[in-house]
XYZ file of C-alpha atoms in Angstrom:
736
model
C 11.917 -53.378 73.530
C 15.098 -53.573 71.427
C 15.957 -56.827 73.095
C 12.437 -58.222 72.123
C 13.049 -57.270 68.398
C 16.444 -58.815 68.299
C 15.044 -62.004 69.969
C 12.341 -62.246 67.227
C 14.921 -61.640 64.519
C 17.207 -64.369 65.812
C 14.326 -66.744 66.021
C 13.286 -66.001 62.533
C 16.779 -66.386 61.151
C 17.041 -69.770 62.826
C 13.802 -70.977 61.255
C 14.376 -72.687 57.879
C 11.974 -71.726 55.024
C 11.388 -73.770 51.855
C 9.370 -72.831 48.627
C 6.829 -75.490 47.762
C 5.166 -76.043 44.422
C 1.544 -77.087 44.915
C -0.251 -79.172 42.075
C -3.070 -76.604 41.499
C -3.669 -74.025 38.767
C -1.055 -71.652 39.958
C 2.395 -70.740 38.673
C 4.072 -69.476 41.876
C 5.553 -71.452 44.857
C 4.457 -70.896 48.474
C 6.714 -70.567 51.496
C 6.461 -72.879 54.362
C 8.452 -73.268 57.633
C 10.234 -76.519 58.112
C 9.761 -78.114 61.622
C 12.989 -78.519 63.654
C 12.909 -82.313 63.569
C 12.312 -82.503 59.722
C 15.022 -82.706 57.162
C 14.085 -81.516 53.731
C 15.704 -80.866 50.408
C 14.478 -79.787 46.999
C 12.373 -82.565 45.298
C 11.034 -84.078 48.613
C 7.371 -84.802 48.438
C 5.443 -83.371 51.324
C 2.037 -82.659 52.700
C 1.359 -79.016 53.315
C -1.705 -77.068 54.464
C -3.445 -75.026 51.640
C -6.430 -73.125 52.915
C -8.768 -75.559 54.902
C -7.208 -78.687 53.430
C -3.854 -80.605 53.214
C -2.369 -81.259 49.739
C 0.494 -83.318 48.416
C 3.193 -81.048 47.078
C 6.897 -80.741 46.264
C 9.764 -78.802 47.748
C 10.920 -76.668 44.905
C 13.763 -74.592 46.356
C 15.382 -73.272 49.596
C 14.312 -69.867 50.592
C 17.438 -68.208 52.114
C 16.028 -64.701 52.185
C 12.328 -64.947 53.313
C 10.418 -61.742 53.805
C 10.663 -61.063 57.610
C 7.170 -59.642 57.660
C 5.708 -63.057 56.636
C 7.517 -64.966 59.456
C 4.502 -65.204 61.819
C 2.028 -65.895 58.993
C 3.814 -68.887 57.563
C 2.494 -72.354 58.147
C 4.567 -75.522 58.826
C 5.170 -78.318 56.373
C 2.785 -81.106 57.608
C 4.813 -84.141 56.878
C 7.491 -85.563 54.533
C 6.161 -88.529 52.541
C 8.024 -91.733 52.439
C 8.625 -91.751 48.606
C 11.639 -90.954 46.488
C 12.200 -87.276 45.880
C 11.494 -85.927 42.348
C 14.809 -85.686 40.584
C 16.319 -82.355 39.326
C 15.691 -83.646 35.727
C 11.923 -83.940 36.270
C 11.695 -80.661 38.163
C 13.521 -79.029 35.169
C 11.062 -80.668 32.821
C 8.132 -79.204 34.790
C 9.604 -75.717 34.656
C 10.409 -75.982 30.930
C 6.950 -77.235 29.850
C 5.176 -74.637 31.938
C 7.347 -71.818 30.523
C 7.061 -73.083 26.869
C 3.222 -73.776 26.892
C 2.329 -70.866 29.256
C 0.726 -73.306 31.616
C 0.554 -72.960 35.341
C 3.576 -74.883 36.824
C 1.196 -76.379 39.402
C -0.864 -78.058 36.671
C 2.276 -79.502 34.943
C 3.444 -80.853 38.307
C 0.107 -82.480 38.824
C 0.872 -84.906 35.982
C 3.970 -85.960 37.821
C 1.929 -86.474 41.107
C -0.881 -88.523 39.500
C -1.385 -90.370 42.735
C -2.496 -87.329 44.855
C -3.681 -88.459 48.340
C -2.664 -91.956 47.552
C 1.095 -91.308 47.571
C 3.201 -92.810 50.217
C 3.535 -96.410 51.565
C 0.729 -98.754 50.356
C -1.825 -99.307 53.107
C -1.744 -102.794 54.724
C -4.128 -105.184 53.217
C -5.820 -107.856 55.381
C -6.425 -111.455 54.449
C -8.121 -114.439 56.119
C -7.155 -117.973 56.719
C -9.102 -121.025 57.829
C -7.880 -121.943 61.341
C -10.817 -123.303 63.306
C -13.708 -125.731 63.089
C -16.913 -124.857 61.220
C -19.458 -123.117 63.269
C -22.630 -124.842 64.524
C -24.897 -122.773 62.157
C -23.578 -123.580 58.723
C -25.519 -121.738 56.006
C -24.955 -122.464 52.297
C -23.039 -119.085 52.039
C -20.634 -120.027 54.956
C -20.115 -123.467 53.486
C -19.197 -122.064 50.184
C -16.715 -119.668 51.816
C -15.155 -122.466 53.903
C -14.775 -124.509 50.724
C -12.816 -121.657 49.017
C -10.535 -121.299 52.084
C -10.115 -125.004 52.644
C -6.539 -124.917 51.247
C -5.441 -123.269 54.418
C -3.657 -120.480 52.439
C -4.071 -116.768 53.201
C -6.627 -115.150 50.906
C -7.514 -111.470 50.487
C -10.693 -110.781 52.273
C -12.654 -109.196 49.372
C -11.214 -111.719 46.935
C -12.365 -114.645 49.075
C -15.850 -113.143 49.398
C -16.037 -112.529 45.676
C -14.843 -116.064 44.784
C -17.471 -117.660 47.131
C -20.175 -115.392 45.905
C -20.865 -113.983 49.457
C -21.023 -110.592 51.155
C -18.242 -109.336 53.466
C -20.649 -109.745 56.304
C -20.306 -113.641 55.904
C -16.444 -113.314 56.094
C -16.897 -111.137 59.372
C -19.343 -113.682 60.894
C -16.866 -116.618 60.598
C -14.049 -114.413 61.976
C -16.273 -113.742 65.027
C -16.965 -117.468 65.320
C -13.167 -118.179 65.364
C -13.426 -120.339 62.128
C -11.278 -117.676 60.248
C -8.313 -115.647 61.451
C -7.333 -112.189 60.172
C -3.658 -111.688 59.010
C -1.698 -108.962 57.239
C -1.118 -109.750 53.653
C 2.385 -109.740 52.368
C 3.371 -106.828 50.215
C 3.125 -107.649 46.478
C 6.346 -108.626 44.880
C 8.102 -106.230 42.634
C 7.379 -106.790 38.947
C 9.777 -109.202 37.347
C 12.515 -107.544 35.211
C 12.447 -108.190 31.511
C 15.186 -110.495 30.244
C 17.127 -108.988 27.414
C 18.402 -112.432 26.475
C 15.051 -114.163 26.646
C 14.249 -114.722 22.973
C 16.595 -112.865 20.512
C 15.076 -112.834 16.989
C 16.581 -113.508 13.745
C 16.890 -110.332 11.674
C 17.099 -109.745 7.947
C 20.314 -108.216 6.691
C 18.457 -104.901 6.183
C 17.087 -105.050 9.793
C 20.457 -105.875 11.157
C 21.947 -102.569 10.131
C 19.024 -100.882 11.877
C 19.467 -103.096 14.945
C 23.162 -102.127 15.190
C 22.256 -98.501 14.964
C 19.718 -98.962 17.798
C 22.161 -100.735 20.020
C 24.819 -98.112 19.410
C 22.368 -95.369 20.196
C 21.383 -97.006 23.508
C 24.946 -97.789 24.392
C 26.117 -94.252 23.852
C 23.969 -93.030 26.598
C 23.979 -89.362 25.751
C 21.221 -87.068 24.154
C 20.730 -88.167 20.596
C 17.465 -88.331 18.410
C 16.987 -91.071 15.906
C 13.941 -91.297 13.564
C 13.248 -95.064 12.955
C 11.570 -94.713 9.617
C 10.232 -97.969 8.445
C 7.323 -98.941 6.108
C 4.300 -100.609 7.642
C 5.195 -104.308 8.485
C 9.029 -103.714 8.328
C 9.513 -104.792 11.958
C 10.099 -101.365 13.582
C 8.990 -102.613 16.998
C 11.322 -105.654 16.956
C 14.227 -103.298 15.967
C 13.668 -100.779 18.714
C 13.268 -103.709 21.148
C 16.988 -104.176 20.825
C 17.723 -100.591 21.890
C 15.600 -101.450 24.963
C 17.429 -104.654 25.576
C 20.679 -102.631 25.529
C 19.344 -100.211 28.133
C 18.109 -103.114 30.395
C 21.554 -104.595 30.350
C 22.898 -101.317 31.593
C 20.534 -101.365 34.495
C 18.486 -98.230 33.412
C 14.776 -97.693 32.848
C 13.030 -97.317 29.495
C 9.771 -95.445 28.600
C 7.757 -96.401 25.518
C 5.025 -93.868 24.739
C 2.111 -94.932 22.576
C -0.595 -92.753 21.142
C -3.558 -94.879 22.486
C -2.694 -97.293 25.292
C -6.048 -98.962 24.913
C -4.809 -100.454 21.540
C -1.616 -102.031 22.843
C -2.750 -105.617 23.545
C -0.801 -107.085 20.666
C 2.175 -104.901 21.533
C 2.263 -106.162 25.145
C 2.264 -109.801 23.911
C 4.998 -109.020 21.429
C 7.092 -107.595 24.193
C 6.471 -110.595 26.401
C 7.494 -112.938 23.598
C 10.853 -111.062 23.352
C 11.646 -110.243 27.039
C 9.584 -112.981 28.931
C 7.314 -110.594 30.777
C 5.113 -107.801 30.044
C 6.194 -104.159 30.771
C 4.482 -101.936 33.382
C 1.488 -100.150 32.006
C 0.645 -96.465 32.860
C -2.655 -94.945 31.705
C -5.987 -93.615 32.837
C -7.766 -96.979 32.912
C -5.738 -98.448 35.848
C -7.406 -98.904 39.153
C -6.343 -96.467 41.893
C -4.533 -99.375 43.764
C -2.613 -100.283 40.556
C -1.666 -96.677 39.879
C -0.290 -96.303 43.314
C 1.672 -99.543 43.095
C 2.959 -98.692 39.571
C 3.926 -95.139 40.584
C 5.957 -96.460 43.502
C 7.681 -99.091 41.304
C 8.601 -96.327 38.725
C 10.026 -94.002 41.368
C 11.890 -96.699 43.118
C 13.462 -97.906 39.921
C 11.739 -101.347 40.235
C 9.784 -100.859 36.876
C 12.444 -101.502 34.215
C 10.245 -100.846 31.187
C 7.017 -98.657 31.184
C 4.645 -98.478 28.315
C 2.158 -95.656 28.576
C 0.068 -92.907 27.136
C 1.110 -89.103 27.130
C 0.996 -88.779 30.911
C 3.769 -91.527 31.314
C 6.180 -88.846 30.204
C 5.845 -86.985 33.470
C 6.445 -89.943 35.772
C 9.377 -89.835 38.379
C 11.689 -92.376 36.857
C 14.608 -93.269 39.168
C 17.144 -93.769 36.292
C 15.587 -93.213 32.837
C 17.915 -94.340 30.053
C 15.889 -94.274 26.906
C 12.602 -92.887 25.500
C 10.757 -94.569 22.469
C 7.885 -92.604 20.953
C 5.944 -95.135 18.750
C 3.767 -93.694 15.891
C 5.481 -90.377 16.581
C 3.376 -88.664 13.932
C -0.006 -89.382 15.702
C -2.201 -86.404 16.553
C -3.164 -88.190 19.897
C 0.091 -87.066 21.485
C -1.252 -83.532 21.641
C -2.926 -82.794 24.985
C -5.721 -80.290 24.536
C -6.969 -80.070 28.174
C -5.179 -78.328 31.057
C -1.538 -77.883 30.047
C -1.585 -77.803 26.094
C 1.542 -79.881 25.230
C 2.716 -82.164 22.612
C 4.036 -85.424 24.157
C 6.507 -86.240 21.266
C 8.148 -82.750 21.486
C 8.191 -82.647 25.306
C 9.651 -86.199 25.154
C 12.630 -84.806 23.120
C 12.939 -82.020 25.684
C 13.075 -84.581 28.571
C 15.693 -86.639 26.723
C 17.778 -83.511 26.297
C 17.480 -82.544 30.010
C 18.247 -86.046 31.060
C 20.992 -86.380 28.411
C 19.723 -89.719 27.193
C 18.813 -91.018 23.643
C 15.307 -90.931 22.176
C 13.885 -92.929 19.278
C 10.899 -91.559 17.197
C 9.335 -94.446 15.237
C 6.769 -94.047 12.258
C 6.058 -95.336 8.902
C 4.772 -91.846 7.873
C 6.947 -89.284 9.913
C 5.539 -85.931 10.834
C 6.689 -83.169 8.535
C 8.565 -81.668 11.491
C 10.554 -84.999 12.028
C 11.145 -85.443 8.327
C 12.589 -81.975 8.051
C 14.825 -82.532 11.131
C 16.083 -85.793 9.572
C 16.759 -84.157 6.210
C 18.707 -81.377 7.926
C 20.782 -83.848 9.906
C 19.391 -82.837 13.307
C 17.960 -86.386 13.661
C 19.678 -89.580 12.678
C 17.467 -91.400 10.251
C 17.400 -95.264 10.674
C 15.492 -96.575 7.619
C 13.621 -99.792 7.063
C 12.422 -99.410 3.531
C 10.898 -102.896 2.893
C 8.693 -105.342 4.770
C 10.065 -108.094 6.839
C 10.007 -111.625 5.387
C 9.948 -110.411 1.768
C 6.293 -109.296 1.887
C 5.330 -106.746 -0.641
C 3.805 -103.391 0.098
C 0.134 -103.155 -0.853
C -0.785 -102.194 -4.280
C -3.063 -99.105 -4.280
C -5.589 -98.036 -6.702
C -8.049 -95.100 -6.854
C -11.590 -95.644 -7.713
C -12.999 -92.512 -9.332
C -16.409 -91.879 -7.914
C -17.228 -89.626 -10.779
C -16.965 -92.632 -13.076
C -18.083 -95.508 -10.898
C -20.424 -94.101 -8.284
C -22.246 -96.320 -5.793
C -25.970 -96.941 -6.295
C -28.238 -94.213 -4.913
C -28.352 -94.289 -1.105
C -25.272 -96.565 -0.945
C -21.545 -95.753 -0.336
C -19.718 -98.836 -1.559
C -19.012 -98.522 -5.305
C -19.474 -101.624 -7.605
C -15.635 -101.950 -8.268
C -14.987 -102.087 -4.443
C -17.884 -104.499 -3.797
C -16.565 -106.801 -6.402
C -13.035 -106.783 -4.796
C -14.540 -107.537 -1.343
C -16.516 -110.419 -2.769
C -13.309 -111.853 -4.290
C -11.558 -111.548 -0.864
C -14.353 -113.373 0.918
C -14.352 -116.219 -1.553
C -10.596 -116.595 -1.085
C -11.225 -116.780 2.777
C -9.290 -113.521 3.412
C -10.345 -110.524 5.386
C -11.495 -107.128 3.979
C -11.426 -103.803 5.955
C -13.799 -101.072 5.028
C -12.404 -97.836 6.465
C -14.196 -94.756 7.223
C -12.935 -91.796 9.332
C -16.398 -91.190 10.840
C -18.100 -92.788 13.920
C -21.734 -93.541 14.292
C -24.449 -94.176 11.753
C -24.466 -90.983 9.825
C -22.934 -87.586 10.274
C -26.121 -85.568 9.769
C -29.847 -86.339 10.462
C -32.501 -84.246 8.921
C -36.337 -84.376 8.417
C -37.347 -85.353 4.845
C -40.619 -83.384 5.196
C -39.387 -79.954 6.269
C -35.491 -80.230 6.027
C -34.941 -79.549 9.771
C -31.415 -80.508 10.785
C -30.694 -81.858 14.223
C -28.073 -79.822 15.838
C -26.512 -79.979 19.340
C -28.294 -77.768 21.821
C -25.009 -76.668 23.403
C -22.526 -76.848 20.432
C -22.238 -75.551 16.986
C -22.167 -79.046 15.574
C -24.625 -81.472 13.968
C -25.905 -84.461 15.887
C -24.600 -87.866 14.669
C -27.137 -90.650 14.344
C -25.965 -93.802 16.383
C -28.424 -96.492 15.278
C -26.958 -99.208 17.514
C -27.523 -97.084 20.557
C -30.745 -95.440 19.313
C -29.385 -91.963 20.050
C -28.245 -88.739 18.379
C -24.822 -87.897 19.725
C -22.674 -84.710 19.550
C -19.100 -85.779 18.984
C -17.666 -82.462 20.431
C -19.240 -82.166 23.842
C -20.812 -85.589 24.425
C -24.445 -84.400 24.505
C -26.887 -87.109 23.422
C -30.613 -87.602 23.011
C -33.036 -90.363 22.173
C -33.674 -90.660 18.452
C -37.177 -89.166 18.007
C -39.916 -90.674 15.989
C -41.472 -87.221 15.243
C -39.753 -84.167 13.793
C -39.764 -81.489 16.563
C -40.136 -78.795 13.844
C -43.007 -79.953 11.755
C -44.256 -82.916 13.711
C -44.001 -85.266 10.708
C -43.819 -89.009 11.909
C -40.966 -91.400 10.930
C -39.466 -88.699 8.544
C -35.856 -88.804 9.819
C -33.279 -89.337 7.143
C -29.548 -90.185 7.715
C -27.359 -88.227 5.463
C -23.908 -89.425 4.630
C -22.132 -92.617 5.803
C -21.023 -93.584 9.228
C -19.518 -97.053 10.260
C -22.858 -98.370 11.573
C -24.575 -97.566 8.162
C -21.705 -99.244 6.313
C -22.211 -102.373 8.338
C -25.891 -102.404 7.228
C -24.798 -102.000 3.676
C -22.147 -104.683 3.956
C -24.626 -107.060 5.487
C -26.933 -106.541 2.531
C -24.209 -106.975 -0.011
C -22.462 -109.879 1.579
C -25.141 -111.727 3.544
C -22.893 -114.714 4.474
C -20.019 -112.675 5.633
C -19.345 -112.117 9.374
C -18.856 -108.368 10.062
C -17.577 -106.372 12.998
C -17.524 -102.598 13.628
C -14.531 -101.200 15.341
C -15.184 -97.698 16.674
C -14.374 -95.847 19.836
C -18.038 -95.195 20.396
C -18.762 -98.909 20.754
C -15.868 -99.871 22.971
C -16.912 -100.224 26.617
C -13.361 -101.151 27.926
C -9.785 -102.054 27.149
C -10.573 -105.671 27.677
C -13.523 -105.493 25.165
C -11.242 -103.781 22.647
C -8.455 -106.365 23.076
C -10.883 -109.372 22.834
C -12.430 -107.932 19.582
C -8.992 -107.424 18.106
C -8.095 -111.080 18.982
C -11.201 -112.286 17.198
C -10.136 -110.481 14.076
C -6.479 -111.824 14.343
C -7.839 -115.317 14.723
C -9.832 -115.003 11.459
C -13.340 -115.118 13.148
C -14.397 -112.087 11.179
C -14.585 -111.559 7.455
C -15.240 -107.850 6.989
C -14.014 -105.291 9.435
C -15.743 -101.908 9.323
C -13.602 -99.455 11.245
C -12.500 -95.773 12.033
C -9.146 -94.442 13.052
C -8.969 -97.209 15.746
C -7.902 -99.795 13.124
C -5.229 -97.680 11.640
C -2.760 -97.923 14.456
C -0.243 -100.702 15.052
C -2.438 -103.820 14.575
C -1.434 -106.973 12.842
C -4.208 -108.942 11.169
C -2.746 -111.959 9.469
C -5.551 -112.621 7.071
C -6.269 -109.046 6.052
C -5.206 -108.509 2.398
C -7.884 -105.916 1.222
C -8.429 -102.389 2.499
C -11.283 -100.233 0.927
C -11.164 -96.430 2.075
C -14.779 -95.505 1.616
C -14.394 -91.655 1.577
C -10.636 -90.949 0.903
C -11.372 -87.214 0.389
C -12.690 -86.775 4.016
C -10.509 -84.167 5.825
C -8.744 -82.723 2.750
C -11.170 -79.720 2.478
C -11.517 -78.170 5.891
C -8.845 -75.439 5.798
C -6.576 -77.149 8.313
C -2.862 -76.378 7.310
C -2.015 -80.030 8.352
C -5.000 -81.602 6.387
C -2.872 -83.147 3.605
C -0.250 -84.428 5.884
C -2.803 -86.115 8.204
C -4.717 -87.648 5.358
C -1.624 -89.049 3.770
C -0.559 -90.465 7.155
C -3.865 -91.901 8.000
C -4.617 -93.581 4.678
C -0.885 -94.837 4.357
C -1.308 -96.402 7.818
C -4.655 -97.968 7.248
C -3.750 -99.437 3.818
C -0.597 -100.707 5.514
C -2.702 -103.062 7.505
C -3.094 -105.304 4.362
C -0.812 -108.054 3.187
C 1.443 -108.075 6.276
C 1.850 -111.833 6.556
C 0.440 -113.785 3.446
C -0.504 -112.833 -0.062
C -0.293 -109.390 -1.632
C -2.133 -106.590 0.045
C -4.309 -104.255 -1.969
C -5.853 -100.917 -1.144
C -8.700 -99.107 -2.914
C -9.342 -95.314 -2.415
C -12.825 -94.143 -3.255
C -12.290 -90.520 -4.210
C -13.888 -87.594 -6.110
C -10.471 -86.153 -6.808
C -7.862 -88.833 -7.935
C -5.654 -85.962 -9.189
C -5.115 -84.574 -5.786
C -1.399 -84.706 -4.751
C -2.236 -86.858 -1.664
C -4.153 -89.443 -3.862
C -1.353 -89.459 -6.592
C 1.414 -89.957 -4.103
C -0.491 -92.756 -2.365
C -1.333 -94.612 -5.631
C 2.160 -94.158 -6.935
C 3.609 -95.199 -3.616
C 5.754 -92.071 -3.978
C 6.333 -90.944 -0.423
C 9.179 -88.683 -1.452
C 7.031 -86.620 -3.770
C 4.404 -86.042 -1.098
C 6.964 -84.818 1.369
C 8.835 -82.800 -1.120
C 5.704 -80.833 -2.248
C 4.274 -80.548 1.467
C 7.749 -79.304 2.792
C 8.087 -76.816 -0.207
C 4.529 -75.431 0.475
C 5.209 -75.159 4.268
C 8.464 -73.244 3.656
C 6.833 -70.903 1.196
C 3.911 -70.095 3.495
C 6.082 -69.983 6.739
C 4.042 -72.735 8.444
C 5.682 -75.181 10.981
C 8.395 -76.316 11.085
C 9.572 -73.267 9.138
C 7.598 -70.780 11.377
C 5.755 -71.066 14.615
C 2.133 -70.823 15.550
C 0.097 -70.176 18.561
C -3.688 -70.136 18.945
C -5.568 -68.053 21.612
C -9.198 -69.274 22.144
C -11.409 -66.922 24.005
C -14.733 -68.352 25.145
C -17.603 -67.055 27.135
C -21.341 -67.762 27.741
C -22.485 -65.205 25.292
C -21.171 -64.033 21.914
C -20.639 -60.219 22.619
C -18.575 -60.938 25.821
C -16.286 -63.275 23.898
C -15.908 -61.180 20.864
C -15.396 -57.867 22.903
C -12.565 -59.385 24.961
C -10.924 -60.913 21.802
C -11.020 -57.557 20.176
C -9.621 -55.673 23.131
C -6.804 -58.271 23.401
C -5.971 -58.162 19.710
C -5.800 -54.321 19.747
C -2.972 -54.292 22.273
C -0.786 -57.012 20.721
C 2.833 -55.638 20.784
C 4.123 -54.697 17.274
C 6.925 -56.895 16.002
C 7.679 -57.200 12.320
C 8.637 -60.924 12.735
C 5.096 -61.671 14.139
C 1.658 -61.633 12.589
C -1.529 -61.547 14.738
C -4.446 -62.858 12.709
C -8.004 -62.164 13.976
C -10.087 -62.333 16.143
C -12.255 -64.450 14.000
C -15.086 -66.778 15.103
C -13.629 -70.192 15.633
C -14.686 -72.794 12.945
C -16.607 -74.594 15.678
C -18.128 -71.344 17.119
C -20.027 -72.867 20.010
C -18.942 -75.816 22.196
C -20.827 -76.793 25.314
C -22.734 -73.661 25.281
C -19.669 -71.333 25.141
C -19.108 -68.965 22.216
C -15.543 -69.050 20.853
C -13.279 -66.635 19.110
C -9.765 -67.366 17.859
C -6.581 -65.252 17.560
C -3.827 -67.015 15.479
C -0.247 -65.848 16.101
C 2.245 -66.691 13.426
C 6.072 -65.942 13.789
C 9.426 -66.695 12.265
C 11.089 -69.884 13.440
C 13.824 -68.103 15.602
C 11.340 -66.052 17.642
C 10.756 -66.765 21.278
C 6.994 -66.891 20.782
C 6.242 -67.994 24.347
C 7.925 -64.871 25.766
C 6.098 -62.564 23.276
C 2.786 -64.160 24.336
C 3.703 -63.913 28.068
C 4.481 -60.119 27.912
C 1.282 -59.457 25.713
C -1.115 -61.295 28.032
C 0.451 -59.784 31.187
C -0.430 -56.325 29.722
C -3.731 -57.415 28.301
C -7.330 -57.375 29.825
C -7.866 -59.854 32.753
C -10.581 -62.567 32.319
C -13.548 -62.185 34.690
C -16.705 -64.144 35.397
C -17.205 -66.955 32.843
C -14.624 -65.566 30.356
C -11.890 -68.019 29.542
C -8.685 -67.624 27.613
C -6.745 -70.770 26.493
C -3.277 -70.483 25.010
C -2.142 -73.386 22.662
C 1.438 -73.015 21.563
C 2.093 -75.307 18.362
C -1.685 -76.073 17.916
C -2.573 -79.304 16.156
C -6.219 -78.634 15.777
C -7.704 -75.618 14.123
C -11.341 -75.984 15.197
């Protein structure tokens, strides 16, 4: 008996155990046995059994002291995948982000393993080549296919069928006849490396100082944050390209984060003009095969420069040497699904862990970055004037109390007059409205019935082009009815307030000979469509652009010299502590599209409150005054960056369940004089997708470990059951 026990103990001690992190919504690792023939180390990507399925996971640590009682219940690691291991720097980032945001580590890891089951060597692709005589039975389809393959080269099977306009069955038939032979396609070539000496630009004396700072930053190669603070049109992109060139010369990789990758067509072209090739892209619109190939190129170090959206931050770079965060102030960097993280802030964390430099670029820095630059934590690299001597746009406020538009219209007479002048001068005009659709509210003229979402606490927006009423919060939509469902009145629906589609109707009536185009995320079907429409504008084939936030970011329209902001007050009165900052940034960015290449740009702000500090700062081009007043107010009230915030959203299928849980949770919040727990209160959007929402806002001093406070509180709090859901958002950007 004793002999049997000691044998079991010896066998258990000779078995190697590793802890594996699985990309699912769990925080802990699982222990697995390592088969004798397998060599594993932390960071290796493996397949492991999890319940009834096999999943891709990562070895997180050795387990030198496994629980002996679990020995016979442990499963073996299935296989080690033939991909580079996740480096310690990326594994540390996963742990850091999960700890800070209170997200499950598995969900953060999932962003680094975006390929899932597609990881590993790319499967062999088969091609076909013309090798034999045509068959006796030669149909038109077969003839077309033989014509396509008549060059004798190896063609991808599906590509050949597509080019000939035939089915794969026609290809298989000719293979059976011996006319075509099947061969393995050679693996695709690695993407060509950008050439840092391809086309070095001429810089102005002011830009040269910034370029020298960028090159020194990249050459230094240690953790350092620089805020590239340049007005719109100052050439920030060309300046930080020189930091990228320095990193390429040193044989390292560079990541460029952009807020919306769909808008980067012009950026990719500018990159190719400077470096000879386009950078590798990483975003959700890539096909699975391209994602697999790009992931492999990034992890093998073959992708020198990667441009991507938020998720590109978590890619397994082989030797990352520099991170650029373009438009660092943009709200799109905040991820609000799954792990709630801010990509700009986590990019700074990754740079710190990897001990590499990072550049944050913006014409209107976030208040957080501005404060860090003023306190000397970030190096400010300034570009205070436009490239080529172009002037900044002249900005005027149109007081809608004195010059209102005609009844039922939204373009005031002074703005209409200026747009007409621009068209006569063969220049472009942009009418900007931060609202999609035809109108933000639809009601019945007969009974006053308002059309609201059936599963959200929001009004339905009329989209006249699509003939539908749409909820912008949950995506619900319904056909636009001809009869009021409340009073049965016919053709009584009225659109209240402006949307971009309604503005286009008004512009067409005011300027019948002008060519108009609406740019709105609702009307964009693909990245290709978006890029082609932006090209049309850049080439001057549009006179009046009517656009939402989509037009505010990073575009260069050579003939655009006039921007009219139709409702400059929108967003100022919603109780959001960041409302003034966002409005200032957005309007500054959109007016900055004007006058970038020829002529003097001019911006008009239609407003009911020209005396508001944001409007006064914009009209006076006094950025310093805006930041000074905003920073002073944040410091006085203890809002970020002088204090910290976290938002707890409790939601359930019915109101009493959500409210009851929220009250129980708030009642047991630990007492700490440095921390305020506000609420629970009904969220401003109280119902989304049929779920009732309550919010608890937690506010603390800057030096408090708010994540740890929340962790201890939630561990002691009631547990969610059934359809109850608790979401934690540390550093919230949205207050809806």
